[in-house]
Structure formats: structure tokens, C-alpha cells
Coordinates of N, CA and C in Angstrom, one line a residue:
M642 N -2.4 13.5 -16.9 CA -3.4 13.1 -16.2 C -4.2 11.8 -17.1
S643 N -4.0 11.8 -18.3 CA -4.5 10.8 -19.1 C -4.2 9.4 -19.1
D644 N -2.8 9.2 -18.4 CA -2.3 8.1 -18.3 C -2.9 7.4 -17.0
I645 N -3.6 8.1 -16.1 CA -4.4 7.4 -14.9 C -5.6 6.7 -15.5
K646 N -6.0 7.2 -16.6 CA -7.2 6.4 -17.1 C -6.8 5.1 -17.7
L647 N -5.8 4.6 -17.6 CA -5.3 3.2 -18.0 C -6.0 2.4 -17.2
I648 N -6.3 2.7 -15.9 CA -7.0 1.9 -14.8 C -8.5 2.3 -15.2
N649 N -9.4 1.5 -15.5 CA -10.7 2.0 -15.8 C -11.5 2.3 -14.6
P650 N -11.6 3.5 -14.2 CA -12.4 3.8 -12.8 C -13.7 3.4 -12.7
G651 N -14.3 3.2 -13.9 CA -15.8 2.6 -13.7 C -15.9 1.2 -13.7
S652 N -14.8 0.5 -13.7 CA -14.9 -0.9 -13.7 C -14.8 -1.5 -12.3
K653 N -16.0 -2.3 -12.0 CA -16.1 -2.8 -10.8 C -15.7 -4.3 -10.7
K654 N -15.6 -4.8 -12.0 CA -15.4 -6.2 -12.4 C -14.0 -6.6 -11.8
I655 N -13.9 -7.8 -11.2 CA -12.7 -8.1 -10.7 C -12.2 -9.3 -11.8
P656 N -11.0 -9.1 -12.1 CA -10.4 -10.1 -12.9 C -10.7 -11.6 -12.6
V657 N -10.9 -12.5 -13.6 CA -11.1 -13.9 -13.3 C -9.9 -14.6 -12.9
L658 N -8.8 -14.3 -13.3 CA -7.6 -15.2 -12.8 C -7.4 -15.2 -11.4
P659 N -7.5 -14.1 -10.6 CA -7.2 -14.2 -9.1 C -8.3 -15.2 -8.4
R660 N -9.5 -15.1 -8.9 CA -10.5 -16.1 -8.6 C -10.2 -17.5 -8.8
L661 N -9.7 -17.9 -10.0 CA -9.2 -19.2 -10.5 C -8.2 -19.6 -9.7
I662 N -7.2 -18.7 -9.3 CA -6.1 -19.2 -8.5 C -6.6 -19.5 -7.1
A663 N -7.4 -18.7 -6.4 CA -7.9 -19.1 -5.2 C -8.7 -20.4 -5.2
A664 N -9.4 -20.6 -6.2 CA -10.2 -21.8 -6.4 C -9.2 -23.0 -6.5
A665 N -8.3 -22.7 -7.3 CA -7.2 -23.9 -7.5 C -6.6 -24.2 -6.1
V666 N -6.1 -23.2 -5.5 CA -5.5 -23.5 -4.2 C -6.4 -24.3 -3.2
A667 N -7.6 -23.7 -3.2 CA -8.7 -24.4 -2.3 C -8.6 -26.0 -2.8
L668 N -8.8 -26.1 -4.1 CA -9.1 -27.4 -4.5 C -7.9 -28.3 -4.2
C669 N -6.6 -27.7 -4.4 CA -5.4 -28.4 -3.9 C -5.3 -28.8 -2.5
V670 N -5.8 -27.8 -1.6 CA -5.9 -28.2 -0.2 C -6.8 -29.5 0.0
V671 N -8.0 -29.4 -0.6 CA -8.9 -30.4 -0.4 C -8.5 -31.8 -1.0
T672 N -7.9 -31.6 -2.2 CA -7.3 -32.9 -2.8 C -6.3 -33.5 -2.0
L673 N -5.3 -32.7 -1.5 CA -4.2 -33.1 -0.6 C -4.8 -33.8 0.7
V674 N -5.9 -33.2 1.1 CA -6.2 -33.8 2.6 C -7.0 -35.2 2.3
F675 N -7.7 -35.3 1.0 CA -8.4 -36.7 1.0 C -7.6 -37.7 0.2
L676 N -6.9 -37.3 -0.8 CA -5.9 -38.3 -1.5 C -4.6 -38.6 -1.0
Y677 N -4.1 -37.8 -0.2 CA -2.8 -37.8 0.3 C -2.5 -37.5 1.8
P678 N -3.5 -38.1 2.5 CA -3.6 -37.7 4.1 C -2.4 -37.8 4.9
G679 N -1.5 -38.8 4.6 CA -0.2 -38.9 5.4 C 0.8 -38.1 5.1
G680 N 0.8 -37.4 3.9 CA 1.8 -36.4 3.6 C 1.2 -35.0 3.3
A681 N -0.1 -34.8 3.6 CA -0.7 -33.6 3.3 C -0.2 -32.5 4.1
Y682 N 0.1 -32.9 5.5 CA 0.3 -31.8 6.4 C 1.3 -30.8 5.9
P683 N 2.5 -31.0 5.6 CA 3.4 -29.9 5.3 C 3.1 -29.2 4.1
W684 N 2.3 -29.9 3.1 CA 1.9 -29.0 2.0 C 0.7 -28.2 2.3
V685 N -0.2 -28.6 3.2 CA -1.2 -27.6 3.7 C -0.7 -26.5 4.5
K686 N 0.3 -26.9 5.3 CA 1.1 -25.8 6.0 C 1.7 -24.7 5.1
A687 N 2.3 -25.2 4.1 CA 3.0 -24.3 3.1 C 1.8 -23.5 2.4
I688 N 0.7 -24.0 2.0 CA -0.3 -23.2 1.5 C -0.8 -22.2 2.3
H689 N -1.0 -22.7 3.7 CA -1.5 -21.8 4.8 C -0.5 -20.7 4.8
V690 N 0.7 -20.7 5.1 CA 1.8 -19.7 5.1 C 1.6 -18.8 4.0
I691 N 1.6 -19.4 2.9 CA 1.6 -18.4 1.7 C 0.1 -17.6 1.7
A692 N -0.8 -18.1 2.1 CA -2.2 -17.4 2.2 C -2.1 -16.4 3.2
V693 N -1.4 -16.7 4.3 CA -1.3 -15.6 5.4 C -0.4 -14.6 4.9
I694 N 0.6 -14.8 4.2 CA 1.5 -13.7 3.6 C 0.6 -12.8 2.8
S695 N -0.1 -13.4 1.9 CA -1.1 -12.6 0.9 C -2.1 -11.8 1.6
W696 N -2.7 -12.5 2.7 CA -3.7 -11.9 3.4 C -3.1 -10.6 4.2
M697 N -2.0 -10.8 4.8 CA -1.3 -9.7 5.4 C -1.0 -8.5 4.6
A698 N -0.4 -9.0 3.4 CA 0.1 -7.9 2.4 C -1.0 -7.0 2.1
G699 N -2.3 -7.6 1.8 CA -3.4 -6.8 1.5 C -3.8 -6.0 2.7
M700 N -3.9 -6.7 4.0 CA -4.4 -5.9 5.1 C -3.4 -4.8 5.5
L701 N -2.2 -4.9 5.2 CA -1.1 -3.7 5.4 C -1.4 -2.6 4.3
Y702 N -1.7 -3.1 3.3 CA -1.8 -2.1 2.1 C -3.0 -1.4 2.0
L703 N -4.2 -2.0 2.3 CA -5.5 -1.3 2.1 C -5.6 0.0 2.9
P704 N -5.3 -0.1 4.2 CA -5.6 1.1 5.0 C -4.6 2.2 4.5
R705 N -3.5 1.8 3.9 CA -2.5 2.8 3.2 C -3.4 3.5 2.0
L706 N -4.0 2.7 1.3 CA -4.7 3.2 0.2 C -5.8 4.2 0.7
F707 N -6.5 3.9 1.8 CA -7.6 4.7 2.4 C -7.0 6.1 2.8
V708 N -5.7 6.1 3.4 CA -4.9 7.4 3.8 C -5.0 8.3 2.5
Y709 N -4.5 7.6 1.3 CA -4.3 8.5 0.2 C -5.6 8.8 -0.4
H710 N -6.7 7.9 -0.2 CA -8.0 8.3 -0.8 C -8.6 9.4 0.0
C711 N -8.4 9.5 1.0 CA -8.9 10.6 2.0 C -8.6 11.9 1.4
A712 N -7.4 12.1 0.8 CA -6.9 13.3 0.2 C -7.4 13.6 -1.2
A713 N -8.0 12.6 -1.8 CA -8.6 12.8 -3.2 C -10.0 13.4 -3.1
E714 N -10.2 14.4 -3.9 CA -11.6 15.0 -4.2 C -12.5 14.0 -4.6
P715 N -13.7 13.8 -3.9 CA -14.7 12.7 -4.3 C -15.1 13.1 -5.9
G716 N -15.3 12.0 -6.6 CA -15.5 12.1 -8.0 C -14.3 12.4 -8.9
S717 N -13.2 12.7 -8.3 CA -12.1 13.1 -9.2 C -11.6 11.7 -9.9
V718 N -10.7 11.8 -10.9 CA -10.2 10.6 -11.5 C -9.3 9.9 -10.4
Q719 N -8.6 10.6 -9.6 CA -7.8 9.9 -8.6 C -8.7 9.3 -7.7
S720 N -9.7 9.8 -7.1 CA -10.7 9.0 -6.1 C -11.1 7.8 -7.0
E721 N -11.6 8.0 -8.2 CA -12.1 6.9 -8.9 C -11.1 5.7 -9.0
T722 N -9.8 6.1 -9.2 CA -8.9 5.2 -9.3 C -8.7 4.4 -8.0
F723 N -8.6 5.1 -6.9 CA -8.4 4.5 -5.6 C -9.7 3.5 -5.4
K724 N -10.9 3.8 -5.8 CA -12.0 2.9 -5.5 C -11.6 1.6 -6.2
V725 N -11.2 1.7 -7.4 CA -10.9 0.6 -8.3 C -9.7 -0.4 -7.7
M726 N -8.7 0.4 -7.2 CA -7.6 -0.2 -6.6 C -8.0 -1.0 -5.2
E727 N -8.7 -0.4 -4.4 CA -9.2 -0.9 -3.2 C -10.3 -2.1 -3.4
N728 N -11.2 -1.9 -4.3 CA -12.0 -2.9 -4.6 C -11.4 -4.2 -5.1
R729 N -10.4 -4.1 -6.1 CA -9.7 -5.2 -6.6 C -8.7 -5.8 -5.6
L730 N -8.1 -5.1 -4.7 CA -7.1 -5.5 -3.8 C -8.0 -6.4 -2.7
L731 N -9.2 -5.9 -2.4 CA -10.1 -6.6 -1.4 C -10.6 -7.9 -2.0
K732 N -11.1 -7.8 -3.2 CA -11.9 -9.1 -3.8 C -10.9 -9.9 -4.5
A733 N -9.9 -9.6 -5.1 CA -8.9 -10.3 -5.9 C -7.9 -10.9 -5.0
I734 N -7.4 -10.3 -3.9 CA -6.4 -10.8 -3.0 C -6.7 -11.0 -1.7
I735 N -7.2 -10.1 -0.8 CA -7.6 -10.2 0.5 C -8.6 -11.3 0.7
N736 N -9.7 -11.2 0.1 CA -10.8 -12.0 0.5 C -10.4 -13.5 0.2
P737 N -9.9 -13.8 -1.0 CA -9.6 -15.3 -1.2 C -8.3 -15.6 -0.4
A738 N -7.4 -14.8 0.0 CA -6.3 -15.2 1.0 C -6.8 -15.6 2.2
M739 N -7.8 -14.8 2.7 CA -8.4 -15.1 4.0 C -9.1 -16.4 4.2
G740 N -9.8 -16.6 3.0 CA -10.5 -17.9 2.9 C -9.6 -19.1 2.9
V741 N -8.6 -19.0 2.2 CA -7.6 -20.2 2.1 C -6.9 -20.4 3.5
T742 N -6.5 -19.1 4.0 CA -5.9 -19.2 5.5 C -6.9 -19.9 6.5
W743 N -8.1 -19.5 6.6 CA -9.0 -20.1 7.4 C -9.1 -21.6 7.1
L744 N -9.4 -22.0 5.8 CA -9.5 -23.3 5.5 C -8.2 -24.2 5.9
A745 N -7.2 -23.8 5.5 CA -6.0 -24.5 5.8 C -5.7 -24.5 7.3
G746 N -5.8 -23.3 8.0 CA -5.5 -23.3 9.2 C -6.3 -24.1 10.1
L747 N -7.7 -24.1 9.8 CA -8.5 -25.0 10.8 C -8.2 -26.4 10.6
W748 N -8.0 -26.8 9.4 CA -7.4 -28.3 9.2 C -6.1 -28.7 10.0
L749 N -5.1 -27.6 9.8 CA -4.0 -27.9 10.5 C -4.1 -27.9 12.1
A750 N -5.0 -27.1 12.5 CA -5.2 -27.0 14.1 C -5.8 -28.4 14.5
W751 N -6.8 -28.9 13.6 CA -7.4 -30.2 13.8 C -6.4 -31.3 13.8
Q752 N -5.6 -31.4 12.8 CA -4.7 -32.5 12.5 C -3.6 -32.5 13.6
S753 N -3.1 -31.3 14.0 CA -2.0 -31.3 15.1 C -2.5 -31.3 16.5
A754 N -3.8 -31.2 16.6 CA -4.4 -31.0 18.0 C -4.0 -29.7 18.8
A755 N -3.6 -28.7 18.0 CA -3.1 -27.5 18.6 C -4.3 -26.8 19.2
Y756 N -5.5 -27.1 18.9 CA -6.6 -26.3 19.5 C -6.7 -26.5 20.9
M757 N -6.0 -27.6 21.4 CA -5.9 -27.8 22.9 C -5.1 -27.1 23.6
D758 N -4.1 -26.2 22.9 CA -3.0 -25.7 23.7 C -3.3 -24.1 24.0
G759 N -2.9 -23.6 25.0 CA -3.1 -22.2 25.4 C -2.6 -21.3 24.4
W760 N -1.5 -21.5 23.8 CA -0.8 -20.6 22.8 C -1.9 -20.5 21.6
F761 N -2.5 -21.5 21.4 CA -3.4 -21.6 20.0 C -4.6 -20.7 20.3
H762 N -5.0 -20.8 21.6 CA -6.4 -20.0 21.9 C -6.1 -18.4 21.7
V763 N -4.8 -18.1 22.2 CA -4.5 -16.7 22.0 C -4.3 -16.4 20.5
K764 N -3.7 -17.2 19.8 CA -3.5 -17.1 18.4 C -4.9 -17.0 17.5
F765 N -5.8 -18.0 18.0 CA -7.0 -18.0 17.5 C -7.8 -16.7 17.7
L766 N -7.7 -16.0 18.9 CA -8.2 -14.8 19.2 C -7.8 -13.7 18.4
G767 N -6.4 -13.7 18.0 CA -5.8 -12.8 17.3 C -6.4 -12.9 15.8
V768 N -6.5 -14.1 15.3 CA -7.1 -14.2 13.9 C -8.5 -13.9 13.9
L769 N -9.3 -14.2 15.0 CA -10.6 -13.7 15.0 C -10.7 -12.0 14.9
L770 N -9.7 -11.5 15.7 CA -9.8 -10.0 15.6 C -9.3 -9.6 14.3
L771 N -8.4 -10.2 13.7 CA -7.9 -9.9 12.4 C -9.0 -10.0 11.4
S772 N -9.7 -11.1 11.5 CA -10.9 -11.1 10.6 C -12.0 -10.1 10.8
G773 N -12.1 -9.7 12.0 CA -13.0 -8.6 12.3 C -12.5 -7.3 11.6
V774 N -11.3 -6.9 11.7 CA -10.7 -5.8 11.0 C -10.8 -6.0 9.5
H775 N -10.7 -7.2 9.1 CA -10.9 -7.3 7.5 C -12.4 -7.0 7.2
G776 N -13.3 -7.4 8.0 CA -14.7 -7.0 7.8 C -14.9 -5.4 7.8
Y777 N -14.2 -4.9 8.9 CA -14.3 -3.4 8.9 C -13.7 -2.8 7.7
F778 N -12.6 -3.2 7.2 CA -11.9 -2.6 6.1 C -12.9 -3.0 4.7
S779 N -13.6 -4.1 4.9 CA -14.5 -4.4 3.6 C -15.7 -3.2 3.6
K780 N -16.2 -3.0 4.8 CA -17.2 -2.1 4.9 C -16.5 -0.5 4.5
A781 N -15.4 -0.4 4.9 CA -14.8 0.9 4.5 C -14.5 1.0 3.0
V782 N -14.2 -0.1 2.3 CA -14.2 0.0 0.8 C -15.5 0.4 0.1
K783 N -16.5 -0.3 0.8 CA -18.0 -0.1 0.3 C -18.3 1.6 0.5
L784 N -17.9 2.0 1.7 CA -18.3 3.4 2.0 C -17.4 4.4 1.1
F785 N -16.1 4.1 0.8 CA -15.3 4.9 0.0 C -15.9 4.9 -1.4
G786 N -16.3 3.7 -1.9 CA -16.8 3.3 -3.3 C -18.3 4.2 -3.4
E787 N -18.9 4.5 -2.3 CA -20.0 5.4 -2.3 C -19.8 6.8 -2.0
D788 N -18.5 7.3 -2.0 CA -18.1 8.5 -1.6 C -18.6 8.9 -0.1
R789 N -18.7 7.9 0.8 CA -19.5 8.2 2.1 C -18.4 8.2 3.3
N790 N -17.2 8.1 3.0 CA -16.0 7.9 4.2 C -16.2 9.3 5.0
V791 N -16.2 9.1 6.2 CA -16.2 10.1 7.2 C -15.1 10.1 8.2
K792 N -14.2 9.0 8.0 CA -13.0 9.0 8.7 C -11.9 9.9 8.1
T793 N -11.0 10.3 9.1 CA -9.8 11.2 8.8 C -8.8 10.3 8.3
V794 N -7.7 11.1 7.8 CA -6.3 10.4 7.5 C -5.7 10.0 8.7
R795 N -5.9 10.7 9.8 CA -5.2 10.2 11.1 C -5.9 9.0 11.5
F796 N -7.1 8.9 11.5 CA -7.8 7.5 11.8 C -7.3 6.4 11.0
W797 N -7.1 6.5 9.6 CA -6.7 5.6 8.8 C -5.1 5.1 9.0
R798 N -4.5 6.3 9.4 CA -3.0 6.0 9.6 C -3.0 5.0 10.8
M799 N -3.7 5.3 11.9 CA -3.8 4.4 13.0 C -4.2 3.3 12.8
M800 N -5.3 3.0 11.9 CA -5.9 1.7 11.6 C -4.9 0.8 10.8
N801 N -3.9 1.5 10.2 CA -2.9 0.9 9.5 C -2.1 -0.1 10.3
E802 N -2.0 0.4 11.6 CA -1.2 -0.4 12.6 C -1.9 -1.5 13.4
V803 N -3.3 -1.6 13.2 CA -3.9 -2.6 13.8 C -3.6 -4.1 13.3
P804 N -3.6 -4.3 11.9 CA -3.2 -5.6 11.5 C -1.8 -6.0 11.8
T805 N -0.9 -5.0 11.9 CA 0.5 -5.1 12.2 C 0.6 -5.8 13.7
M806 N -0.1 -5.0 14.7 CA 0.0 -5.5 16.0 C -0.6 -7.0 16.2
L807 N -1.7 -7.1 15.4 CA -2.3 -8.6 15.6 C -1.4 -9.5 15.0
M808 N -0.7 -9.3 13.8 CA 0.2 -10.3 13.3 C 1.4 -10.4 14.2
V809 N 1.9 -9.5 15.0 CA 3.0 -9.7 16.0 C 2.6 -10.8 17.0
I810 N 1.4 -10.5 17.5 CA 0.8 -11.5 18.6 C 0.7 -12.8 17.9
I811 N 0.2 -13.1 16.8 CA -0.2 -14.3 16.2 C 1.1 -15.1 15.9
V812 N 2.2 -14.3 15.4 CA 3.3 -15.0 15.1 C 4.3 -15.3 16.2
I813 N 4.2 -14.5 17.2 CA 4.7 -14.9 18.6 C 4.1 -16.1 19.1
M814 N 2.9 -16.3 19.2 CA 2.2 -17.5 19.8 C 2.5 -18.8 18.9
V815 N 2.6 -18.6 17.6 CA 2.8 -19.8 16.7 C 4.4 -20.2 16.9
I816 N 5.2 -19.2 16.8 CA 6.7 -19.5 17.0 C 7.3 -20.0 18.4
I817 N 6.9 -19.1 19.1 CA 7.4 -19.0 20.7 C 6.5 -20.1 21.5
K818 N 5.2 -20.1 21.2 CA 4.4 -20.9 22.1 C 4.7 -20.8 23.5
P819 N 4.3 -19.6 24.0 CA 4.7 -19.3 25.6 C 4.0 -20.1 26.5
F820 N 2.9 -20.7 26.2 CA 2.1 -21.4 27.1 C 1.2 -22.5 26.4

């Protein structure tokens, strides 16, 4: 049991490195856009895809942590460890990745004029819904952190599928462009 204490359960502080990486990526996007406008598009697109992958990884993992957290006794070492893991995942990976995804994605939509296409409207709705789920998960992290979760394991297992379904819709819209 003492090995679990390697993760400091009382620590709410997020490491500086992930914040610096997110800030550096955002700065790169802005720099590319202004200093290298003719060749920025493929670079911003690559950054967008990397950010989307990071965002989705976190959005798929966080509700899985909630499933396991539900089984932990409130106040236990295990519960406190899940609190730290959920908080760090949200603040160090998911939030910055969503920010970079939005920043790069909006620029790409503007540059390519994709915002005028039907497929983009469906994709954009999917991204808005995914952002709403992100907000819901953020609230859940707060509630779990205060030992006030009232949702069941079954609920979190079902919620684990929501980001997946939205991702499928978004990817189909971007790749297939059905309309």
C-alpha cells in the first residue's frame, strides 16, 4: 500500500511542463500563421491532428478513471490517488489539447473556407457536443474531488462511449465529406 503514496494524493498542483508545452504549441501556431502564411497550413493541420489525438486520448481515459473511482471508498488512499490522476489528466492534457484543437481548427476552417460546406456544419456540431461533454467531465472531476459523485459505475461506463461516438461522426465528416 505504501507504493501508492508515490503519487502525492494531497497535491492539486499541476506540473509546469505540460503547461509550457501547450503554450509553446500555441505560440508555434500563431508564429506560423503570421510569419509563414503561405506554408503554415500543413503545419497547423499537423498540430491540429496532434492536439485532437491528445484531446481524444484524455476524453476516452477520464470516464474510465471515473468507473474505477466509483469503486473506491471516499477518503481512501485509492480515492485520493484517483482524484490526483483525474485532475492532472484534465488540467495537464485534456484542457490544453482542447484549446490547441480549437485554435488550430478554427484557423484551418477559415483558411480552407470549409465553414461553408455541409459536412463541416455536422463536424462542427460534433465538436461543439464533444466540448460540452468535456465541460461535463470537468464538472465531474470537481465533484469526485469533493467526494460528491452520485453517478453509478454503469452511468460512467455509458458516458465512456459518448466521446467515441462523437469522434466517429467527426472523422467520417472530415474524411468522407458526404455532403
